[in-house]
Amino acid sequence: MLHIYNTLSRAKEPFKPATAGQVGMYVCGMTVYDYCHLGHARMLVAFDVVQRWLRASGYQVNYVRNITDIDDKIIRRAVETHRRIGEVTEFYIDAMHADERALGVQTPDNEPRATQYVGEMLDIIGRLREKGLAYQADDGDVNYAVRGFEGYGKLSGKTLDDLRAGERVAVGSAKRDPLDFVLWKSAKAEEPEDTKWQSPYGMGRPGWHIECSAMSRSLLGLPLDIHGGGPDLKFPHHENEIAQTEGAFGGSLANVWMHCGPLMVDADKMSKSLGNFRTIRQTVADAAELSDTEASYQANPREAEMLRFFIVRNHYRSPQNYTPDNLLDAQNALDRLYQALQNVAPDPQGIDWNEPQAQAFKAAMDDDFNSSGAVAALFELASEANRTRSARSAGQLKALAGLIGLLQQDPADYFKKSTRYGARGAQPAGAAGGALDEAAIEARIAARAAAKQARDFALADRIRAELHAAGIELDDKPGGVTQWRRA
């Protein structure tokens, strides 16, 4: 039975959706004012694995991941670049989708935008005012009266006296309490006109937190089976969502709360505010294709799957450290799995769940989506396939890996792609290995075959050594077939 760690209860619990066989899952998505960085990649991939396993387990899943397309940071980007809000958000939404395609992240069932749900947000604000949980301050903003909600702090585990206003909550003298947060922001004269909506409280726009309360309830109803997001959202965003939704409608917002762990860089969380971030596109794009003026780009499929594997091989709740060496290690490990599939052609039959490694894979995934344990089972299958030359083991390896979005490329094509993250001592892309194109490599292999046919083994060995020095490894197969791969 599937067990999930619930941030709210601080314990693993058997998963029991409100409606048997169906799962409504809401995950807080991107604020689209810049390119996604590797910390975002971790969230995107982590919950992609969650929804994949839920579906593989037989659940009918409605996966909703929102887009915040109105926010202070978006407005600043629009003003700085002299573009309309919609131009900014459309560009970065397209860029986000390009990143998702590169990482093999499947499209959510619903991807609502905040600006499409302003009416629903105003309805919730009206309900909160009627219950005395919201008030309009002298500056025109409508704020949530935090101390009026008895359960505030239950997700983060802090008392009201311990809590401080979060990074997106501007503390101003117009608030009755510094912890009160904004539900509706009064329009400022200097702000662009396309950032303003008419409301019972005057022209303005929604606060950040109210967006998710409106979208999640509108698309999934209450309570949600699963509510997820990045590690920095537990407080204040998710705490405020609970206060808004439960304050307005009663009951529970979500039965299970999930938060992935942070991506660290030298003990600090990777974030744009700290300036220590690396974007997804910088990490996986073919250098010749990378452009800051284009939303889409051509990803290097070997490196893109490496980044996904780098994330999946760790448990989603554990902190994960980003270093170039860790990416290199992930590339080498993924190469070993693909090497097993290249050595032994996989049997295309379905998964045999009675097989020991398949059972270990399932047990790991049912234990709070422990993809780290699932990947360990994949390596056991790869070792078995290499040792026994079993097409069945190779088939199990490929099929099980597919459940978490791995090992679905053709091994021969995979290894023909150069990589910046290859084995230590190998030439990086753009150097010797990257400079030889496929036609040149095939020509050298043909020359080697001709030399062997003429029994000029010294020349054949020399050609093999030259290719090795250029980062090209050869595998001679029965029947005179030679496969090649980039180191």
Short mmCIF file of C-alpha atoms in Angstrom, two decimals, residues 27-30 36-51 63 65 96-97 99-100 103-106 108 111 260 280 308 311:
data_model
loop_
_atom_site.label_atom_id
_atom_site.label_comp_id
_atom_site.label_asym_id
_atom_site.label_seq_id
_atom_site.Cartn_x
_atom_site.Cartn_y
_atom_site.Cartn_z
CA VAL A 27 1.07 21.67 -6.96
CA CYS A 28 2.14 25.31 -6.78
CA GLY A 29 3.91 26.16 -10.01
CA MET A 30 6.04 28.95 -11.40
CA CYS A 36 13.57 28.22 -14.48
CA HIS A 37 16.64 27.27 -12.47
CA LEU A 38 17.76 23.87 -11.20
CA GLY A 39 15.82 24.27 -7.96
CA HIS A 40 12.68 24.57 -10.07
CA ALA A 41 13.80 21.51 -12.02
CA ARG A 42 13.80 19.52 -8.80
CA MET A 43 10.21 20.47 -8.01
CA LEU A 44 9.02 19.85 -11.58
CA VAL A 45 10.66 16.42 -11.79
CA ALA A 46 9.76 15.37 -8.23
CA PHE A 47 6.03 15.86 -8.73
CA ASP A 48 6.19 14.48 -12.25
CA VAL A 49 7.49 11.25 -10.69
CA VAL A 50 4.70 11.38 -8.10
CA GLN A 51 1.93 11.70 -10.68
CA TYR A 63 -2.96 16.85 -11.68
CA ARG A 65 -0.13 22.85 -11.44
CA MET A 96 9.18 26.86 -18.93
CA HIS A 97 7.44 24.47 -21.29
CA ASP A 99 12.45 23.14 -20.01
CA GLU A 100 9.71 20.62 -19.15
CA LEU A 103 13.38 17.05 -18.74
CA GLY A 104 10.62 14.67 -19.80
CA VAL A 105 8.12 16.34 -17.46
CA GLN A 106 4.62 15.43 -18.57
CA PRO A 108 -0.34 18.54 -16.04
CA GLU A 111 -2.41 24.41 -15.91
CA CYS A 260 10.24 18.40 -1.92
CA ILE A 280 17.85 24.46 -16.71
CA ARG A 308 16.45 14.25 -14.60
CA ILE A 311 17.17 14.55 -9.39
#
